[in-house]
PDB file of C-alpha atoms and ligand atoms in Angstrom:
ATOM      1  CA  UNK A   1      -0.125   0.275   0.153  1.00  0.00           C
ATOM      2  CA  UNK A   2       1.430   3.401  -0.689  1.00  0.00           C
ATOM      3  CA  UNK A   3       1.695   5.948   1.745  1.00  0.00           C
ATOM      4  CA  UNK A   4      -0.212   9.392   2.340  1.00  0.00           C
ATOM      5  CA  UNK A   5       2.572  11.686   0.938  1.00  0.00           C
ATOM      6  CA  UNK A   6       3.279   9.203  -1.956  1.00  0.00           C
ATOM      7  CA  UNK A   7      -0.511   9.138  -2.749  1.00  0.00           C
ATOM      8  CA  UNK A   8      -0.535  13.140  -2.609  1.00  0.00           C
ATOM      9  CA  UNK A   9       2.627  13.160  -5.085  1.00  0.00           C
ATOM     10  CA  UNK A  10       0.679  11.437  -7.891  1.00  0.00           C
ATOM     11  CA  UNK A  11      -3.001  13.510  -7.369  1.00  0.00           C
ATOM     12  CA  UNK A  12      -3.124  16.015  -9.724  1.00  0.00           C
ATOM     13  CA  UNK A  13      -4.103  18.999  -7.364  1.00  0.00           C
ATOM     14  CA  UNK A  14      -3.983  20.934 -10.533  1.00  0.00           C
ATOM     15  CA  UNK A  15      -7.235  19.386 -12.497  1.00  0.00           C
ATOM     16  CA  UNK A  16      -8.871  18.545  -9.245  1.00  0.00           C
ATOM     17  CA  UNK A  17      -9.089  22.155  -8.263  1.00  0.00           C
ATOM     18  CA  UNK A  18     -10.328  22.920 -11.869  1.00  0.00           C
ATOM     19  CA  UNK A  19     -13.285  20.814 -10.989  1.00  0.00           C
ATOM     20  CA  UNK A  20     -13.972  21.629  -7.585  1.00  0.00           C
ATOM     21  CA  UNK A  21     -14.156  25.166  -8.174  1.00  0.00           C
ATOM     22  CA  UNK A  22     -16.304  24.563 -11.722  1.00  0.00           C
ATOM     23  CA  UNK A  23     -18.726  23.225  -9.696  1.00  0.00           C
ATOM     24  CA  UNK A  24     -18.766  25.161  -6.978  1.00  0.00           C
ATOM     25  CA  UNK A  25     -18.018  29.087  -8.083  1.00  0.00           C
ATOM     26  CA  UNK A  26     -21.468  29.931  -8.071  1.00  0.00           C
ATOM     27  CA  UNK A  27     -22.423  28.901  -4.462  1.00  0.00           C
ATOM     28  CA  UNK A  28     -18.804  29.904  -3.207  1.00  0.00           C
ATOM     29  CA  UNK A  29     -20.268  33.311  -1.034  1.00  0.00           C
ATOM     30  CA  UNK A  30     -23.296  30.973   0.331  1.00  0.00           C
ATOM     31  CA  UNK A  31     -20.889  28.275   1.433  1.00  0.00           C
ATOM     32  CA  UNK A  32     -17.899  31.148   2.879  1.00  0.00           C
ATOM     33  CA  UNK A  33     -19.909  34.017   3.470  1.00  0.00           C
ATOM     34  CA  UNK A  34     -16.383  35.720   5.004  1.00  0.00           C
ATOM     35  CA  UNK A  35     -15.367  35.074   1.356  1.00  0.00           C
ATOM     36  CA  UNK A  36     -15.835  38.497   0.561  1.00  0.00           C
ATOM     37  CA  UNK A  37     -14.604  40.149   3.339  1.00  0.00           C
ATOM     38  CA  UNK A  38     -11.568  38.054   3.209  1.00  0.00           C
ATOM     39  CA  UNK A  39     -10.644  39.738  -0.102  1.00  0.00           C
ATOM     40  CA  UNK A  40     -11.562  43.478   1.510  1.00  0.00           C
ATOM     41  CA  UNK A  41      -9.091  42.952   4.388  1.00  0.00           C
ATOM     42  CA  UNK A  42      -6.449  41.329   1.852  1.00  0.00           C
ATOM     43  CA  UNK A  43      -6.214  44.701  -0.069  1.00  0.00           C
ATOM     44  CA  UNK A  44      -6.305  46.848   3.386  1.00  0.00           C
ATOM     45  CA  UNK A  45      -3.609  44.753   4.511  1.00  0.00           C
ATOM     46  CA  UNK A  46      -1.517  44.790   0.916  1.00  0.00           C
ATOM     47  CA  UNK A  47      -2.165  48.459   0.673  1.00  0.00           C
ATOM     48  CA  UNK A  48      -1.343  49.388   4.715  1.00  0.00           C
ATOM     49  CA  UNK A  49       1.757  47.670   4.584  1.00  0.00           C
ATOM     50  CA  UNK A  50       2.920  48.178   0.746  1.00  0.00           C
ATOM     51  CA  UNK A  51       1.180  51.826  -0.075  1.00  0.00           C
ATOM     52  CA  UNK A  52       3.238  52.800  -2.738  1.00  0.00           C
ATOM     53  CA  UNK A  53       2.702  49.655  -5.177  1.00  0.00           C
ATOM     54  CA  UNK A  54      -1.232  51.053  -5.259  1.00  0.00           C
ATOM     55  CA  UNK A  55      -1.758  53.672  -7.885  1.00  0.00           C
ATOM     56  CA  UNK A  56      -4.335  54.758  -9.657  1.00  0.00           C
ATOM     57  CA  UNK A  57      -2.840  55.469 -12.574  1.00  0.00           C
ATOM     58  CA  UNK A  58      -0.098  53.417 -13.289  1.00  0.00           C
ATOM     59  CA  UNK A  59      -0.256  50.052 -11.850  1.00  0.00           C
ATOM     60  CA  UNK A  60      -1.550  47.380 -14.019  1.00  0.00           C
ATOM     61  CA  UNK A  61      -2.297  44.305 -11.906  1.00  0.00           C
ATOM     62  CA  UNK A  62      -1.920  40.466 -12.917  1.00  0.00           C
ATOM     63  CA  UNK A  63      -4.103  38.996 -10.124  1.00  0.00           C
ATOM     64  CA  UNK A  64      -3.394  34.982 -10.548  1.00  0.00           C
ATOM     65  CA  UNK A  65      -6.044  31.955  -9.522  1.00  0.00           C
ATOM     66  CA  UNK A  66      -8.126  35.192  -9.416  1.00  0.00           C
ATOM     67  CA  UNK A  67     -11.694  33.170  -8.305  1.00  0.00           C
ATOM     68  CA  UNK A  68     -15.246  34.939  -9.027  1.00  0.00           C
ATOM     69  CA  UNK A  69     -13.306  38.037  -8.734  1.00  0.00           C
ATOM     70  CA  UNK A  70     -13.985  38.941  -4.896  1.00  0.00           C
ATOM     71  CA  UNK A  71     -10.344  40.188  -4.303  1.00  0.00           C
ATOM     72  CA  UNK A  72      -9.687  41.872  -7.882  1.00  0.00           C
ATOM     73  CA  UNK A  73     -12.697  43.775  -6.696  1.00  0.00           C
ATOM     74  CA  UNK A  74     -11.692  45.305  -3.975  1.00  0.00           C
ATOM     75  CA  UNK A  75      -8.734  46.179  -5.582  1.00  0.00           C
ATOM     76  CA  UNK A  76      -9.536  47.660  -8.220  1.00  0.00           C
ATOM     77  CA  UNK A  77     -10.751  51.076  -7.117  1.00  0.00           C
ATOM     78  CA  UNK A  78      -6.897  51.551  -6.056  1.00  0.00           C
ATOM     79  CA  UNK A  79      -5.256  50.347  -9.408  1.00  0.00           C
ATOM     80  CA  UNK A  80      -5.662  51.199 -13.341  1.00  0.00           C
ATOM     81  CA  UNK A  81      -6.120  47.716 -14.759  1.00  0.00           C
ATOM     82  CA  UNK A  82      -6.587  43.955 -13.869  1.00  0.00           C
ATOM     83  CA  UNK A  83      -6.070  40.984 -15.606  1.00  0.00           C
ATOM     84  CA  UNK A  84      -7.572  37.571 -13.095  1.00  0.00           C
ATOM     85  CA  UNK A  85      -6.340  34.558 -14.260  1.00  0.00           C
ATOM     86  CA  UNK A  86      -7.437  31.427 -13.244  1.00  0.00           C
ATOM     87  CA  UNK A  87      -7.965  27.505 -14.556  1.00  0.00           C
ATOM     88  CA  UNK A  88     -11.402  27.276 -13.402  1.00  0.00           C
ATOM     89  CA  UNK A  89     -13.860  28.440 -16.138  1.00  0.00           C
ATOM     90  CA  UNK A  90     -17.026  28.917 -14.150  1.00  0.00           C
ATOM     91  CA  UNK A  91     -15.184  31.306 -11.810  1.00  0.00           C
ATOM     92  CA  UNK A  92     -13.706  33.391 -14.986  1.00  0.00           C
ATOM     93  CA  UNK A  93     -17.190  33.847 -16.350  1.00  0.00           C
ATOM     94  CA  UNK A  94     -18.721  34.862 -13.059  1.00  0.00           C
ATOM     95  CA  UNK A  95     -15.997  37.423 -12.810  1.00  0.00           C
ATOM     96  CA  UNK A  96     -15.860  38.986 -16.154  1.00  0.00           C
ATOM     97  CA  UNK A  97     -20.377  38.730 -15.586  1.00  0.00           C
ATOM     98  CA  UNK A  98     -19.524  40.456 -11.986  1.00  0.00           C
ATOM     99  CA  UNK A  99     -17.175  43.340 -13.532  1.00  0.00           C
ATOM    100  CA  UNK A 100     -19.664  43.680 -16.078  1.00  0.00           C
ATOM    101  CA  UNK A 101     -22.500  44.480 -13.572  1.00  0.00           C
ATOM    102  CA  UNK A 102     -20.540  46.865 -11.960  1.00  0.00           C
ATOM    103  CA  UNK A 103     -19.951  48.906 -15.440  1.00  0.00           C
ATOM    104  CA  UNK A 104     -15.868  48.038 -14.471  1.00  0.00           C
ATOM    105  CA  UNK A 105     -15.381  45.464 -17.926  1.00  0.00           C
ATOM    106  CA  UNK A 106     -12.470  47.718 -18.740  1.00  0.00           C
ATOM    107  CA  UNK A 107     -10.858  47.974 -15.262  1.00  0.00           C
ATOM    108  CA  UNK A 108     -10.634  44.178 -15.081  1.00  0.00           C
ATOM    109  CA  UNK A 109     -11.096  41.559 -17.176  1.00  0.00           C
ATOM    110  CA  UNK A 110     -10.292  37.700 -16.629  1.00  0.00           C
ATOM    111  CA  UNK A 111      -9.148  34.561 -18.655  1.00  0.00           C
ATOM    112  CA  UNK A 112      -9.351  30.908 -18.505  1.00  0.00           C
ATOM    113  CA  UNK A 113      -5.282  29.762 -18.573  1.00  0.00           C
ATOM    114  CA  UNK A 114      -2.625  28.186 -17.269  1.00  0.00           C
ATOM    115  CA  UNK A 115       0.753  29.661 -16.909  1.00  0.00           C
ATOM    116  CA  UNK A 116       4.065  28.768 -17.417  1.00  0.00           C
ATOM    117  CA  UNK A 117       6.262  31.556 -17.991  1.00  0.00           C
ATOM    118  CA  UNK A 118       6.966  31.653 -21.589  1.00  0.00           C
ATOM    119  CA  UNK A 119       7.368  34.363 -24.731  1.00  0.00           C
ATOM    120  CA  UNK A 120       3.984  34.773 -26.021  1.00  0.00           C
ATOM    121  CA  UNK A 121       1.752  33.908 -22.985  1.00  0.00           C
ATOM    122  CA  UNK A 122      -0.589  36.587 -21.712  1.00  0.00           C
ATOM    123  CA  UNK A 123       0.043  38.651 -25.487  1.00  0.00           C
ATOM    124  CA  UNK A 124       3.890  38.855 -23.912  1.00  0.00           C
ATOM    125  CA  UNK A 125       1.904  41.439 -21.137  1.00  0.00           C
ATOM    126  CA  UNK A 126       4.243  42.373 -18.016  1.00  0.00           C
ATOM    127  CA  UNK A 127       2.948  43.726 -14.337  1.00  0.00           C
ATOM    128  CA  UNK A 128       3.910  46.413 -11.980  1.00  0.00           C
ATOM    129  CA  UNK A 129       2.109  44.095  -9.524  1.00  0.00           C
ATOM    130  CA  UNK A 130       1.076  40.572  -9.667  1.00  0.00           C
ATOM    131  CA  UNK A 131      -0.879  39.626  -6.475  1.00  0.00           C
ATOM    132  CA  UNK A 132      -2.654  36.129  -5.434  1.00  0.00           C
ATOM    133  CA  UNK A 133      -4.501  36.171  -2.405  1.00  0.00           C
ATOM    134  CA  UNK A 134      -6.164  32.646  -0.812  1.00  0.00           C
ATOM    135  CA  UNK A 135      -4.791  30.349  -3.472  1.00  0.00           C
ATOM    136  CA  UNK A 136      -1.042  29.465  -2.956  1.00  0.00           C
ATOM    137  CA  UNK A 137      -2.255  26.501  -0.426  1.00  0.00           C
ATOM    138  CA  UNK A 138      -4.211  24.966  -3.775  1.00  0.00           C
ATOM    139  CA  UNK A 139      -1.239  24.856  -5.258  1.00  0.00           C
ATOM    140  CA  UNK A 140       0.535  21.944  -5.838  1.00  0.00           C
ATOM    141  CA  UNK A 141       4.206  23.365  -7.104  1.00  0.00           C
ATOM    142  CA  UNK A 142       4.184  27.060  -5.787  1.00  0.00           C
ATOM    143  CA  UNK A 143       7.652  26.544  -6.756  1.00  0.00           C
ATOM    144  CA  UNK A 144       7.077  26.526 -10.550  1.00  0.00           C
ATOM    145  CA  UNK A 145       4.175  28.533 -10.301  1.00  0.00           C
ATOM    146  CA  UNK A 146       5.909  31.409  -8.418  1.00  0.00           C
ATOM    147  CA  UNK A 147       8.898  31.259 -11.413  1.00  0.00           C
ATOM    148  CA  UNK A 148       6.521  31.912 -13.228  1.00  0.00           C
ATOM    149  CA  UNK A 149       4.753  34.916 -11.985  1.00  0.00           C
ATOM    150  CA  UNK A 150       8.307  36.216 -11.855  1.00  0.00           C
ATOM    151  CA  UNK A 151       8.304  36.050 -15.606  1.00  0.00           C
ATOM    152  CA  UNK A 152       5.274  38.226 -16.017  1.00  0.00           C
ATOM    153  CA  UNK A 153       6.452  41.377 -13.750  1.00  0.00           C
ATOM    154  CA  UNK A 154       8.071  44.226 -15.074  1.00  0.00           C
ATOM    155  CA  UNK A 155      11.800  44.966 -13.422  1.00  0.00           C
ATOM    156  CA  UNK A 156      10.792  47.003 -10.226  1.00  0.00           C
ATOM    157  CA  UNK A 157       7.607  44.894  -9.952  1.00  0.00           C
ATOM    158  CA  UNK A 158       6.721  43.372  -6.686  1.00  0.00           C
ATOM    159  CA  UNK A 159       5.039  39.646  -6.259  1.00  0.00           C
ATOM    160  CA  UNK A 160       2.669  39.799  -3.359  1.00  0.00           C
ATOM    161  CA  UNK A 161       0.998  37.109  -1.759  1.00  0.00           C
ATOM    162  CA  UNK A 162      -1.787  35.939   0.451  1.00  0.00           C
ATOM    163  CA  UNK A 163      -2.110  33.049   2.303  1.00  0.00           C
ATOM    164  CA  UNK A 164      -2.775  30.978   5.835  1.00  0.00           C
ATOM    165  CA  UNK A 165       0.120  31.085   8.054  1.00  0.00           C
ATOM    166  CA  UNK A 166       1.509  27.583   8.833  1.00  0.00           C
ATOM    167  CA  UNK A 167       1.397  27.395  12.927  1.00  0.00           C
ATOM    168  CA  UNK A 168       4.493  26.737  15.301  1.00  0.00           C
ATOM    169  CA  UNK A 169       2.933  23.152  16.522  1.00  0.00           C
ATOM    170  CA  UNK A 170       2.489  21.822  12.421  1.00  0.00           C
ATOM    171  CA  UNK A 171      -0.658  21.117  12.928  1.00  0.00           C
ATOM    172  CA  UNK A 172      -3.173  20.173   9.773  1.00  0.00           C
ATOM    173  CA  UNK A 173      -5.533  22.950   9.324  1.00  0.00           C
ATOM    174  CA  UNK A 174      -8.069  21.576   6.564  1.00  0.00           C
ATOM    175  CA  UNK A 175     -10.433  19.163   7.444  1.00  0.00           C
ATOM    176  CA  UNK A 176     -10.517  15.506   5.091  1.00  0.00           C
ATOM    177  CA  UNK A 177     -13.320  16.582   2.770  1.00  0.00           C
ATOM    178  CA  UNK A 178     -10.169  19.483   1.660  1.00  0.00           C
ATOM    179  CA  UNK A 179      -7.373  17.090   1.082  1.00  0.00           C
ATOM    180  CA  UNK A 180      -8.400  16.396  -2.585  1.00  0.00           C
ATOM    181  CA  UNK A 181      -7.683  20.543  -3.232  1.00  0.00           C
ATOM    182  CA  UNK A 182      -5.829  21.777  -0.394  1.00  0.00           C
ATOM    183  CA  UNK A 183      -1.555  20.350  -1.284  1.00  0.00           C
ATOM    184  CA  UNK A 184      -0.470  22.839   1.757  1.00  0.00           C
ATOM    185  CA  UNK A 185      -2.902  21.621   4.642  1.00  0.00           C
ATOM    186  CA  UNK A 186      -0.241  22.901   6.986  1.00  0.00           C
ATOM    187  CA  UNK A 187      -0.242  26.080   5.773  1.00  0.00           C
ATOM    188  CA  UNK A 188       3.066  27.798   4.638  1.00  0.00           C
ATOM    189  CA  UNK A 189       6.113  28.601   6.287  1.00  0.00           C
ATOM    190  CA  UNK A 190       8.003  32.303   6.405  1.00  0.00           C
ATOM    191  CA  UNK A 191      10.486  29.747   5.041  1.00  0.00           C
ATOM    192  CA  UNK A 192       8.931  27.792   2.347  1.00  0.00           C
ATOM    193  CA  UNK A 193       7.681  31.212   1.057  1.00  0.00           C
ATOM    194  CA  UNK A 194      11.424  32.759   1.180  1.00  0.00           C
ATOM    195  CA  UNK A 195      12.616  29.889  -0.616  1.00  0.00           C
ATOM    196  CA  UNK A 196       9.993  29.873  -3.188  1.00  0.00           C
ATOM    197  CA  UNK A 197      10.553  33.467  -3.763  1.00  0.00           C
ATOM    198  CA  UNK A 198      13.957  33.399  -3.603  1.00  0.00           C
ATOM    199  CA  UNK A 199      14.102  30.384  -6.252  1.00  0.00           C
ATOM    200  CA  UNK A 200      12.349  32.323  -8.959  1.00  0.00           C
ATOM    201  CA  UNK A 201      15.282  34.901  -8.608  1.00  0.00           C
ATOM    202  CA  UNK A 202      12.921  37.301  -6.775  1.00  0.00           C
ATOM    203  CA  UNK A 203      14.477  39.961  -3.752  1.00  0.00           C
ATOM    204  CA  UNK A 204      13.889  41.995  -0.574  1.00  0.00           C
ATOM    205  CA  UNK A 205      11.999  38.944   0.811  1.00  0.00           C
ATOM    206  CA  UNK A 206       9.416  40.132   3.650  1.00  0.00           C
ATOM    207  CA  UNK A 207       6.047  37.897   5.284  1.00  0.00           C
ATOM    208  CA  UNK A 208       3.859  40.451   7.453  1.00  0.00           C
ATOM    209  CA  UNK A 209       1.382  38.825   9.730  1.00  0.00           C
ATOM    210  CA  UNK A 210      -2.290  39.696   9.560  1.00  0.00           C
ATOM    211  CA  UNK A 211      -4.756  40.208  11.909  1.00  0.00           C
ATOM    212  CA  UNK A 212      -6.161  36.676  13.189  1.00  0.00           C
ATOM    213  CA  UNK A 213      -9.236  35.821  11.352  1.00  0.00           C
ATOM    214  CA  UNK A 214     -11.489  32.833  11.003  1.00  0.00           C
ATOM    215  CA  UNK A 215     -12.429  30.909   8.336  1.00  0.00           C
ATOM    216  CA  UNK A 216     -14.616  28.429   8.179  1.00  0.00           C
ATOM    217  CA  UNK A 217     -12.898  25.843   5.812  1.00  0.00           C
ATOM    218  CA  UNK A 218     -10.097  25.151   9.388  1.00  0.00           C
ATOM    219  CA  UNK A 219     -12.704  26.204  11.457  1.00  0.00           C
ATOM    220  CA  UNK A 220     -10.078  27.695  13.774  1.00  0.00           C
ATOM    221  CA  UNK A 221      -8.478  31.205  14.701  1.00  0.00           C
ATOM    222  CA  UNK A 222      -5.761  31.094  11.930  1.00  0.00           C
ATOM    223  CA  UNK A 223      -3.228  33.967  11.076  1.00  0.00           C
ATOM    224  CA  UNK A 224      -2.607  35.023   7.564  1.00  0.00           C
ATOM    225  CA  UNK A 225       0.056  36.394   5.893  1.00  0.00           C
ATOM    226  CA  UNK A 226       1.453  38.605   3.153  1.00  0.00           C
ATOM    227  CA  UNK A 227       4.401  37.586   2.058  1.00  0.00           C
ATOM    228  CA  UNK A 228       6.372  40.091  -0.626  1.00  0.00           C
ATOM    229  CA  UNK A 229       9.544  40.341  -3.125  1.00  0.00           C
ATOM    230  CA  UNK A 230      10.235  42.241  -5.912  1.00  0.00           C
ATOM    231  CA  UNK A 231      11.608  41.782  -9.475  1.00  0.00           C
ATOM    232  CA  UNK A 232      15.732  42.859  -9.386  1.00  0.00           C
ATOM    233  CA  UNK A 233      16.031  46.227 -11.885  1.00  0.00           C
ATOM    234  CA  UNK A 234      13.822  48.714 -12.458  1.00  0.00           C
ATOM    235  CA  UNK A 235      12.640  51.290 -10.739  1.00  0.00           C
ATOM    236  CA  UNK A 236      12.642  50.332  -7.086  1.00  0.00           C
ATOM    237  CA  UNK A 237       9.126  50.682  -5.183  1.00  0.00           C
TER     238      UNK A 237
HETATM  239  C1  LIG B 301     -10.212  29.958  -2.276  1.00  0.00           C
HETATM  240  S1  LIG B 301     -10.218  30.673  -4.270  1.00  0.00           S
HETATM  241  C2  LIG B 301      -9.556  32.430  -4.179  1.00  0.00           C
HETATM  242  C3  LIG B 301      -9.905  32.996  -4.846  1.00  0.00           C
HETATM  243  C4  LIG B 301      -9.693  34.810  -4.725  1.00  0.00           C
HETATM  244  N1  LIG B 301      -8.192  34.841  -5.458  1.00  0.00           N
HETATM  245  C5  LIG B 301     -10.421  35.552  -4.118  1.00  0.00           C
HETATM  246  O1  LIG B 301      -9.281  35.813  -3.092  1.00  0.00           O
HETATM  247  O2  LIG B 301     -11.067  35.708  -4.178  1.00  0.00           O
HETATM  248  C6  LIG B 301      -9.286  29.685  -4.920  1.00  0.00           C
HETATM  249  C7  LIG B 301      -9.049  29.504  -6.500  1.00  0.00           C
HETATM  250  O3  LIG B 301      -7.251  29.351  -6.578  1.00  0.00           O
HETATM  251  C8  LIG B 301      -7.736  28.539  -8.273  1.00  0.00           C
HETATM  252  N2  LIG B 301      -6.141  27.717  -8.304  1.00  0.00           N
HETATM  253  C9  LIG B 301      -6.067  26.539  -8.121  1.00  0.00           C
HETATM  254  N3  LIG B 301      -5.696  26.002  -8.186  1.00  0.00           N
HETATM  255  C10 LIG B 301      -5.040  26.732  -9.229  1.00  0.00           C
HETATM  256  C11 LIG B 301      -3.583  26.612  -9.886  1.00  0.00           C
HETATM  257  N4  LIG B 301      -2.798  25.415  -9.712  1.00  0.00           N
HETATM  258  N5  LIG B 301      -3.143  28.249 -10.898  1.00  0.00           N
HETATM  259  C12 LIG B 301      -4.263  28.656 -10.813  1.00  0.00           C
HETATM  260  N6  LIG B 301      -5.548  29.086 -10.405  1.00  0.00           N
HETATM  261  C13 LIG B 301      -6.151  28.143  -9.560  1.00  0.00           C
HETATM  262  C14 LIG B 301      -9.008  28.269  -8.302  1.00  0.00           C
HETATM  263  O4  LIG B 301      -9.342  28.029  -9.719  1.00  0.00           O
HETATM  264  C15 LIG B 301      -9.865  29.526  -7.319  1.00  0.00           C
HETATM  265  O5  LIG B 301     -10.435  29.837  -8.106  1.00  0.00           O
END
């Protein structure tokens, strides 16, 4: 019989997430009533910690794993333009519908795609800021993903990730029903995030805690973090 670690190594988390979020996107806010508020809290913390990264006249953002747009909607008033990207087509459709309903389709639009960090992807666009909220714990190879995201940053641009911090006692944070879609069940530690960001070639790594919040999937008080690093070169913000 194979070990849980080996089963996890062979499980296709990307495909499982795509199926899960295609199925749950339209009821996400019923299943997780705090999701909209979480988007606001993450944007507020990012703006509070790194105000210079948000310029309404200039900042072009890639919101990676954008889901149905809850984080992007909170971010939109503070930046010039947002491209959302997600692997779930249903989530992307809801994102674009919400943007249309709010009359902000010119300012935020989402696409369904996967990224490798290669020429030709995303029409060769480069971004001042890349954000990812509440999604790194769903991504099996955060090393590969961070490397791909670093490719899409302009020199001097920043990557900001909001996610759940690994508690010091190493306890598992997600109940069994989420194990199919959450490879990082113990959250993410500062050491892991530093290693992942730095091996993607990003510099000036920092990770700061957000105020403690209770999140339904974990059922307990969790500490969320904002991790940030920059692509070398260009104008340093
Ligand atoms: C909990 S939702 C967060 C959505 C959004 N960032 C927000 O804060 O409202 C997680 C999202 O990550 C997406 N996702 C999961 N695995 C992914 C992957 N490997 N690449 C890109 N997106 C992924 C899911 O489709 C889902 O929309």
